[in-house]
CSV table of C-alpha atoms and ligand atoms in Angstrom, one decimal:
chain,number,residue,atom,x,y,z
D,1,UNK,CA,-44.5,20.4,6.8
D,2,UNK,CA,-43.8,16.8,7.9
D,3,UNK,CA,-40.4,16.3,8.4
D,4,UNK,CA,-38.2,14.0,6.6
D,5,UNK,CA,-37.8,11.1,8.8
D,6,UNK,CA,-33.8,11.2,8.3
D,7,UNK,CA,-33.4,14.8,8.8
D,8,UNK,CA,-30.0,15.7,10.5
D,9,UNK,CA,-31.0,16.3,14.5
D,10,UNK,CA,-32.8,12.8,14.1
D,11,UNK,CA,-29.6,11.6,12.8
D,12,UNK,CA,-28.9,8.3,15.7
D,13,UNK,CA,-27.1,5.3,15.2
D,14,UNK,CA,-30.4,3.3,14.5
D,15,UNK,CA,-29.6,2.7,10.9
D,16,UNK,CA,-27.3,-0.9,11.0
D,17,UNK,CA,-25.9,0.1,8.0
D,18,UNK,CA,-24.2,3.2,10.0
D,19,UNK,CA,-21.5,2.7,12.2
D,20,UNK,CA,-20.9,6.5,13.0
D,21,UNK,CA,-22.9,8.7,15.4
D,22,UNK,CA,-23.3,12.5,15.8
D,23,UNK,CA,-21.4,12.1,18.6
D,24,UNK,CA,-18.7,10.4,16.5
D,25,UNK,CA,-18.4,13.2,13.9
D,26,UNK,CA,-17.5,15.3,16.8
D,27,UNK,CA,-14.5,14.1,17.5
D,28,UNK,CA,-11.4,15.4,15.8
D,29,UNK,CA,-8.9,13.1,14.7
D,30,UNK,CA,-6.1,15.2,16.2
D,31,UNK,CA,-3.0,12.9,15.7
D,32,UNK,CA,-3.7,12.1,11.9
D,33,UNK,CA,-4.3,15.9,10.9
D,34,UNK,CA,-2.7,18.5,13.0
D,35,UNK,CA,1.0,19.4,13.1
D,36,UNK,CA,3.7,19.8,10.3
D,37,UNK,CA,3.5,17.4,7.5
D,38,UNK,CA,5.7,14.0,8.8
D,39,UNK,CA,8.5,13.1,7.6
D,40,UNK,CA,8.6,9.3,8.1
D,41,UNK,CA,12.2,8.4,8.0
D,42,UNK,CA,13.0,4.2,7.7
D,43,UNK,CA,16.8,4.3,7.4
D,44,UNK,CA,19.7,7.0,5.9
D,45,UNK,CA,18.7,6.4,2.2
D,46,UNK,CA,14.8,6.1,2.5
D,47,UNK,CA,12.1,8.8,3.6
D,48,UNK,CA,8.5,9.5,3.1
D,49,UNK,CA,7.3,13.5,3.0
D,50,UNK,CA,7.9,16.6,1.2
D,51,UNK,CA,10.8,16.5,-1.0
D,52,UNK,CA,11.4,12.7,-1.6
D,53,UNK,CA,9.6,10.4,-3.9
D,54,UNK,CA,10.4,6.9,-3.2
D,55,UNK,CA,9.2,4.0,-5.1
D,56,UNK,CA,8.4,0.9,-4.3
D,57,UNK,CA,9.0,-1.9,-6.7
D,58,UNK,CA,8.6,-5.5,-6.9
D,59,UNK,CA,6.2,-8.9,-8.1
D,60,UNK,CA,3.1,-9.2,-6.6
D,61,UNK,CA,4.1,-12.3,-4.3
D,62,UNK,CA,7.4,-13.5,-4.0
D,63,UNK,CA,6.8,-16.5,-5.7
D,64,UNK,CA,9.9,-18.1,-5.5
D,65,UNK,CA,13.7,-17.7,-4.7
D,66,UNK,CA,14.8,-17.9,-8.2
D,67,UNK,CA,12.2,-14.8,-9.0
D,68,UNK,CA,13.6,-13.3,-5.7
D,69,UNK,CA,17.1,-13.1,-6.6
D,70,UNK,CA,15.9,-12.1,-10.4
D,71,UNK,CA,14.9,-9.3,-9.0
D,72,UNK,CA,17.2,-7.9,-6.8
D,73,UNK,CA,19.8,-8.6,-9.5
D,74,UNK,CA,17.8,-6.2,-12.1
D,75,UNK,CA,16.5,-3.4,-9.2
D,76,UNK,CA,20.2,-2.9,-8.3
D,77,UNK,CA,21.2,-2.3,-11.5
D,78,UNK,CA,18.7,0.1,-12.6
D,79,UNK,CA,19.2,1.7,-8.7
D,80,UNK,CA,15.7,0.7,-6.9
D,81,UNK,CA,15.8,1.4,-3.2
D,82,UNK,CA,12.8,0.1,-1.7
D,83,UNK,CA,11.5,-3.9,-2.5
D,84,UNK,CA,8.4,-5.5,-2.2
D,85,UNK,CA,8.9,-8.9,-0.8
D,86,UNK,CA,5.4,-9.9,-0.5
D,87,UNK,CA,5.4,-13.8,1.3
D,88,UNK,CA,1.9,-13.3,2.9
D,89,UNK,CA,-1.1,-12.7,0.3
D,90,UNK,CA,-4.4,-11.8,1.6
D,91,UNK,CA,-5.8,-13.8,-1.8
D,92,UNK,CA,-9.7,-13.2,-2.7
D,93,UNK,CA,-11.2,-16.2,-4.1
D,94,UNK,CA,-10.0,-19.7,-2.3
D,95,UNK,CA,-10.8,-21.6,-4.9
D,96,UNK,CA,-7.7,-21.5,-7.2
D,97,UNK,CA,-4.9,-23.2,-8.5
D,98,UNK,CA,-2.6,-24.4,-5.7
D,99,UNK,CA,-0.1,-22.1,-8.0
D,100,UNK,CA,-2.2,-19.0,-6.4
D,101,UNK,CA,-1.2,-19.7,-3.0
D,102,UNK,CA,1.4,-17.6,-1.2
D,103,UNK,CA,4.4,-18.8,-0.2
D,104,UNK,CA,4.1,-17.4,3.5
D,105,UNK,CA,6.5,-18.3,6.0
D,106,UNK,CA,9.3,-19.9,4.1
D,107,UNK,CA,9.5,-16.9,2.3
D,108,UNK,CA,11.0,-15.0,5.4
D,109,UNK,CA,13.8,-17.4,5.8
D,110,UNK,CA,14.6,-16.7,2.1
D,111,UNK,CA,14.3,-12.7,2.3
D,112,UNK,CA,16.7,-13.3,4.9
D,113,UNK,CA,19.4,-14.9,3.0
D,114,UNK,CA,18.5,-12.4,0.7
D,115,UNK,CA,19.5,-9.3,3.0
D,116,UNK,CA,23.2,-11.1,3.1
D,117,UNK,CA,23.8,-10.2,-0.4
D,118,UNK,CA,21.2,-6.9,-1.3
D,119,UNK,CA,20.6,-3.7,1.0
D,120,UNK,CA,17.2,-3.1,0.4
D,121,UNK,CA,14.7,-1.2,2.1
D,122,UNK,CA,12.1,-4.4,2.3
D,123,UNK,CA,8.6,-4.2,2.4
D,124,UNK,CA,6.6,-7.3,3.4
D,125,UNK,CA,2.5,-7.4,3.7
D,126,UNK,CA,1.4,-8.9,7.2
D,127,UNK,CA,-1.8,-10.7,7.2
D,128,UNK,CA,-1.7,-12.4,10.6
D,129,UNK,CA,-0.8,-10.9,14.1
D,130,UNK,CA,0.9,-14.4,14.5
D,131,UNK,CA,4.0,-13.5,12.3
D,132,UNK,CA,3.9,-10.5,13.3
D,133,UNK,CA,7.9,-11.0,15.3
D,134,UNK,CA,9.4,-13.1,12.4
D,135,UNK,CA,8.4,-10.3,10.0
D,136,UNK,CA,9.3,-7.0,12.2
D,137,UNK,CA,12.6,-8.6,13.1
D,138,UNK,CA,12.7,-9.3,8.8
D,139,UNK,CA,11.8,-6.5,7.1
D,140,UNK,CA,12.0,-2.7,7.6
D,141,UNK,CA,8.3,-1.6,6.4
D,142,UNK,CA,5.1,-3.4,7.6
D,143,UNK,CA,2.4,-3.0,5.0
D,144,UNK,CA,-1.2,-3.3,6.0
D,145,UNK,CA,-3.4,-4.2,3.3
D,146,UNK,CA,-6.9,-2.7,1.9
D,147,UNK,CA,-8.7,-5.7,3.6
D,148,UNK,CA,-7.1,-5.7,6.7
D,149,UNK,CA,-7.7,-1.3,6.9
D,150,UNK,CA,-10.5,-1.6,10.0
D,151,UNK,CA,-8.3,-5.1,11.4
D,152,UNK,CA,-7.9,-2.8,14.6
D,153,UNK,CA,-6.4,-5.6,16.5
D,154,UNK,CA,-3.8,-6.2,14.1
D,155,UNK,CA,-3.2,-2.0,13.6
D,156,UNK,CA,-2.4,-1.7,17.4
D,157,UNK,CA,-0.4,-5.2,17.5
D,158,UNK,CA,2.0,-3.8,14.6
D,159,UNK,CA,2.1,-0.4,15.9
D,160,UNK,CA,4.0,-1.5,19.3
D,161,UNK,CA,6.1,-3.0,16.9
D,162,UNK,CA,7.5,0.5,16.6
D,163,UNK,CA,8.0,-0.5,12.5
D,164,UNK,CA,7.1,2.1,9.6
D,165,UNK,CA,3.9,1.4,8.6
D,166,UNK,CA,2.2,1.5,5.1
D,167,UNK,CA,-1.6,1.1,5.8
D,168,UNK,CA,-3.5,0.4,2.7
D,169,UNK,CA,-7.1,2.7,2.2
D,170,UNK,CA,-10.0,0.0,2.1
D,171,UNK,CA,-11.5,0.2,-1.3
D,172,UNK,CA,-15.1,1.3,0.4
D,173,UNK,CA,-14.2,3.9,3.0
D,174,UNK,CA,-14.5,7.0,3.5
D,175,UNK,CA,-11.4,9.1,3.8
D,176,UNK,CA,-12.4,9.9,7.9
D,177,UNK,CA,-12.5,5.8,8.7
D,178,UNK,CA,-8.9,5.5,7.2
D,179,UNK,CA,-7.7,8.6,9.2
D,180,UNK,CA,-9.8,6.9,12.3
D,181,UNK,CA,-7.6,3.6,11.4
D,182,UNK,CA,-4.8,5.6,11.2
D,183,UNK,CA,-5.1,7.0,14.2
D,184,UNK,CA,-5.4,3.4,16.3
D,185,UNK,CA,-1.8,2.8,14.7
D,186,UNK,CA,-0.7,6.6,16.2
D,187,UNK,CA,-2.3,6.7,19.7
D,188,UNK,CA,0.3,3.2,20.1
D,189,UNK,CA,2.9,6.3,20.1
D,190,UNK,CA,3.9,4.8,16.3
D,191,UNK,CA,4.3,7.6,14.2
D,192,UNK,CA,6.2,6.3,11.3
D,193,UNK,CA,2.8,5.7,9.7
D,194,UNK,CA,2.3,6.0,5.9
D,195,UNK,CA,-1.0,6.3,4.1
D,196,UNK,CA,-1.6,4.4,0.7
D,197,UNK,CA,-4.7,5.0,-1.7
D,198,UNK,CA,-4.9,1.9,-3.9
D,199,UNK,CA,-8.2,2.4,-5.8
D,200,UNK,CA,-11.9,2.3,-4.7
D,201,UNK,CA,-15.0,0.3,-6.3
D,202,UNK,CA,-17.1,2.3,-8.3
D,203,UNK,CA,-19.9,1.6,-10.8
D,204,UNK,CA,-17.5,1.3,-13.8
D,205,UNK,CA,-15.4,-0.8,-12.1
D,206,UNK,CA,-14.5,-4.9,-11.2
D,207,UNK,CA,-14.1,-5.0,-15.2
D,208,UNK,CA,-11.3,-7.3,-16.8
D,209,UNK,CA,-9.2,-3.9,-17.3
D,210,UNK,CA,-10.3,-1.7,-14.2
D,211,UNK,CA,-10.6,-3.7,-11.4
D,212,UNK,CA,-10.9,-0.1,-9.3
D,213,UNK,CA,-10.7,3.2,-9.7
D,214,UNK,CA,-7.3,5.5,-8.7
D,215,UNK,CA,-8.9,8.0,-6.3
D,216,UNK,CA,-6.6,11.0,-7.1
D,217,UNK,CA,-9.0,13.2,-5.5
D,218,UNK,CA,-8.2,11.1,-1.8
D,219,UNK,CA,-4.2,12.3,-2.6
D,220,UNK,CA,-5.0,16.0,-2.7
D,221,UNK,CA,-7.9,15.6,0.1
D,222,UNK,CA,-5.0,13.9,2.6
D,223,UNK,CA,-2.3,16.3,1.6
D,224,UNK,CA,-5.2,19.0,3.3
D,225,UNK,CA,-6.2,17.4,6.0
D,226,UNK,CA,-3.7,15.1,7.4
D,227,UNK,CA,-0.1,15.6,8.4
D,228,UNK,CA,1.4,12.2,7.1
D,229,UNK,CA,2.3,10.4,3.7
D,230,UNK,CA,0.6,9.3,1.1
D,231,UNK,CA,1.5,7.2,-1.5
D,232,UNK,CA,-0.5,5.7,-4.7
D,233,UNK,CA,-0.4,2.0,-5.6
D,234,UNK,CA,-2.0,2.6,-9.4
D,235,UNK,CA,-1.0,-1.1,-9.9
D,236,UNK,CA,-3.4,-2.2,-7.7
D,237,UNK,CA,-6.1,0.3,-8.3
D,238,UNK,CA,-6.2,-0.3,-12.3
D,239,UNK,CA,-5.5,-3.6,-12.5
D,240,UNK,CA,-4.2,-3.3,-16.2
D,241,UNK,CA,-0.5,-2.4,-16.5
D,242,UNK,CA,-1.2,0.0,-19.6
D,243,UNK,CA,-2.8,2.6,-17.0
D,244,UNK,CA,-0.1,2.2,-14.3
D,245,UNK,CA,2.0,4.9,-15.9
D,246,UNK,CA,-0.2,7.7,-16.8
D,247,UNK,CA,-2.2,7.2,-13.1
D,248,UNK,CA,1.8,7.4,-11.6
D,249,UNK,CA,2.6,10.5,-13.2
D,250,UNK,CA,-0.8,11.6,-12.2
D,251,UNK,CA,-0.7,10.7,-8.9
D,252,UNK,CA,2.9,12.8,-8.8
D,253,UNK,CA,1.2,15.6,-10.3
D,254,UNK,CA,-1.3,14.9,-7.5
D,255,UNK,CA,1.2,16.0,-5.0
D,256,UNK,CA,2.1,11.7,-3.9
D,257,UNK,CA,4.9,11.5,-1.6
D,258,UNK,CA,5.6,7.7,-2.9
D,259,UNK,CA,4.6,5.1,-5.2
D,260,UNK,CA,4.2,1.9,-5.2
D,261,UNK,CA,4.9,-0.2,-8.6
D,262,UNK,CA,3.9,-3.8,-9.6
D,263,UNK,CA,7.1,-5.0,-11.4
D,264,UNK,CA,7.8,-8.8,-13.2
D,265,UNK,CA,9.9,-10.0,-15.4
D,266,UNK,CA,8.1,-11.7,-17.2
D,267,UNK,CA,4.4,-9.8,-16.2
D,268,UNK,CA,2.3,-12.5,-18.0
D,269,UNK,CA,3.6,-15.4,-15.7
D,270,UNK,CA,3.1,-13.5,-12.7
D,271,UNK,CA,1.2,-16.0,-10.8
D,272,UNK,CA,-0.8,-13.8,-9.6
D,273,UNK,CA,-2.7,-10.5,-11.2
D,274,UNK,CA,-0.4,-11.1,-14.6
D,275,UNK,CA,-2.4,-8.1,-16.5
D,276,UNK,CA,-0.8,-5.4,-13.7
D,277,UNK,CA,2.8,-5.6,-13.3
D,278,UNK,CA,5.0,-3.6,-15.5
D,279,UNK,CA,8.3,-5.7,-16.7
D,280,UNK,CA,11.4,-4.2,-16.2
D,281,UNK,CA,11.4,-2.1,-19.6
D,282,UNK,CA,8.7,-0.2,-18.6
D,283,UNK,CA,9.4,0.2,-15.2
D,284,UNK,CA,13.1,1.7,-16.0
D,285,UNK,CA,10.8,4.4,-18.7
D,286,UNK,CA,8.2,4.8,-15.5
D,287,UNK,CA,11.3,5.8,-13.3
D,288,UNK,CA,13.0,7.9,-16.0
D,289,UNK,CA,9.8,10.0,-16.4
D,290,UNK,CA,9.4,10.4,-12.6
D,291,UNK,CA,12.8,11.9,-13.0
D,292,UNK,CA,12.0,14.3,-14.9
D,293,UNK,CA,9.0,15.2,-12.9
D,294,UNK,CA,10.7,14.8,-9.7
D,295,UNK,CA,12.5,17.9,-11.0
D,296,UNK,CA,9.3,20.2,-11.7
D,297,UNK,CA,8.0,19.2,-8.3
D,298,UNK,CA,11.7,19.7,-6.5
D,299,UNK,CA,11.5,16.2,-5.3
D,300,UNK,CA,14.3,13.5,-4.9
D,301,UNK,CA,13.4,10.5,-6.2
D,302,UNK,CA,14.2,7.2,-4.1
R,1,PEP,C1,-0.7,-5.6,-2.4
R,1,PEP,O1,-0.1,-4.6,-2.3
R,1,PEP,O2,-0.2,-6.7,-2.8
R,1,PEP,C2,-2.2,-5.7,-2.1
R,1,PEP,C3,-2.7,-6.9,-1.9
R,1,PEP,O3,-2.8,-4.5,-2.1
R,1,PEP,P1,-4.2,-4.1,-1.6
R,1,PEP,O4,-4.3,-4.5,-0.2
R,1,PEP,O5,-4.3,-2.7,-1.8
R,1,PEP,O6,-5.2,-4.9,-2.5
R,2,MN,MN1,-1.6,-7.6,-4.8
């Protein structure tokens, strides 16, 4: 019989479109999936493992200081913990509005001001090795974002930063390249290291009201085969702020040790992505049903 010409033992890294060899699929990724499950712990109030929920809330982009201290005014009332203060936004078309732009840097002189009057846990996307100081000496929690997942320069670069990290799952890759990203960010001797699936593309997807699909399945898979965190950004995966609850409670139900939650007040003048933040109505009706489910799953919610 002929053999196929891609049979396994002729398996080599010939094919351009692969990146992994035989030899690769050998190794193990020992830091990401052996060991107790993690608990990353970012201050007394906040931690990421078995037993706690936290959410993270917050606009897309910061936007402004007025929206800034909007904000912060509302999440202490209703109790949030942990704040999105996104200055740096990895945006995917160039050709917008200037209103699309983010605010970058200036926005880390106004978080700052901001930590005189609010104790947050902040949570700041970095983009750039280049502010990588301002923004470690800033904010408590780096997040790395879907497009900057395989950025391996920048993943090593903010893991001798010794900050938590949130790295973001790349919406096309497999669940062994994120644990192999994950594991750049480890071998730095940075453990406080957080995973975050936030949707992947799929055929049905890069619609006006599913932009990509919540990969529940990726929650449970991690939860088997890796010892750290994992949170679930349904904001960003559905792209359509009627789904974020249902794919939150899911995601819980999924076993999630963390959320994270698009929030505006006023969602529809968001200036950027105004169909997926939840205003702060449903975001207090979100929280309350997490409660509740917080208590079947013997979680503290954060
Ligand atoms: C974000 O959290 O604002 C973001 C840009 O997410 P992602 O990298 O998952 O698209
Ligand atoms: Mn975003």
């Amino acid at each position: 019989m002929k053999k196929n010409k891609y049979s396994v033992n002729k398996l080599s890294n010939k094919n351009p479109t692969k990146d992994i060899t035989v030899d690769d699929l050998k190794y193990k990724l020992t830091k990401s999936t052996s060991g107790r499950k993690k608990i990353v712990k970012v201050n007394s109030k906040v931690k990421f493992g078995p037993g706690y929920l936290p959410i993270i809330a917050g606009p897309n982009g910061i936007e402004s200081k007025e929206l800034l201290y909007e904000v912060a005014n509302t999440f202490k009332k209703i109790g949030v913990n942990l704040f999105r203060v996104h200055a740096f936004k990895p945006l995917t078309f160039p050709y917008r509005s200037k209103q699309y732009y983010d605010v970058g840097i200036q926005g880390l002189d106004w978080i700052e001001e901001l930590k005189k009057y609010y104790n947050f846990t902040y949570i700041c996307e970095i983009t750039e090795i280049q502010y990588l100081e301002k923004l470690a000496n800033t904010v408590d929690i780096l997040q790395i974002g879907s497009r900057n997942m395989q950025n391996f320069e920048l993943l090593r670069e903010c893991a001798r930063s010794k900050k938590t990290i949130i790295l973001k799952r790349h919406f096309g890759t497999s669940l062994r390249d994120f644990l192999g990203a994950a594991e750049h960010i480890l071998l730095e001797g940075n453990n406080n290291l957080i995973l975050c699936e936030r949707g992947v593309a799929a055929p049905h997807t890069h619609k006006d009201t599913s932009r990509f699909m919540l990969d529940i399945q990726a929650i449970v898979a991690l939860k088997e085969i890796s010892s750290l965190p994992i949170i679930s950004d349904p904001s960003h995966a559905s792209f359509w702020a009627p789904w974020v609850e249902p794919l939150a409670l899911a995601s819980v139900a999924a076993g999630c040790d963390g959320l994270i939650i698009e929030t505006h007040p006023r969602p529809n003048q968001s200036k950027v992505d105004p169909l997926q933040p939840l205003n702060f109505n449903e975001f207090k009706n979100l929280r309350n049903k997490l409660n509740k489910l917080c208590k079947i799953f013997n979680k503290k919610l954060i």
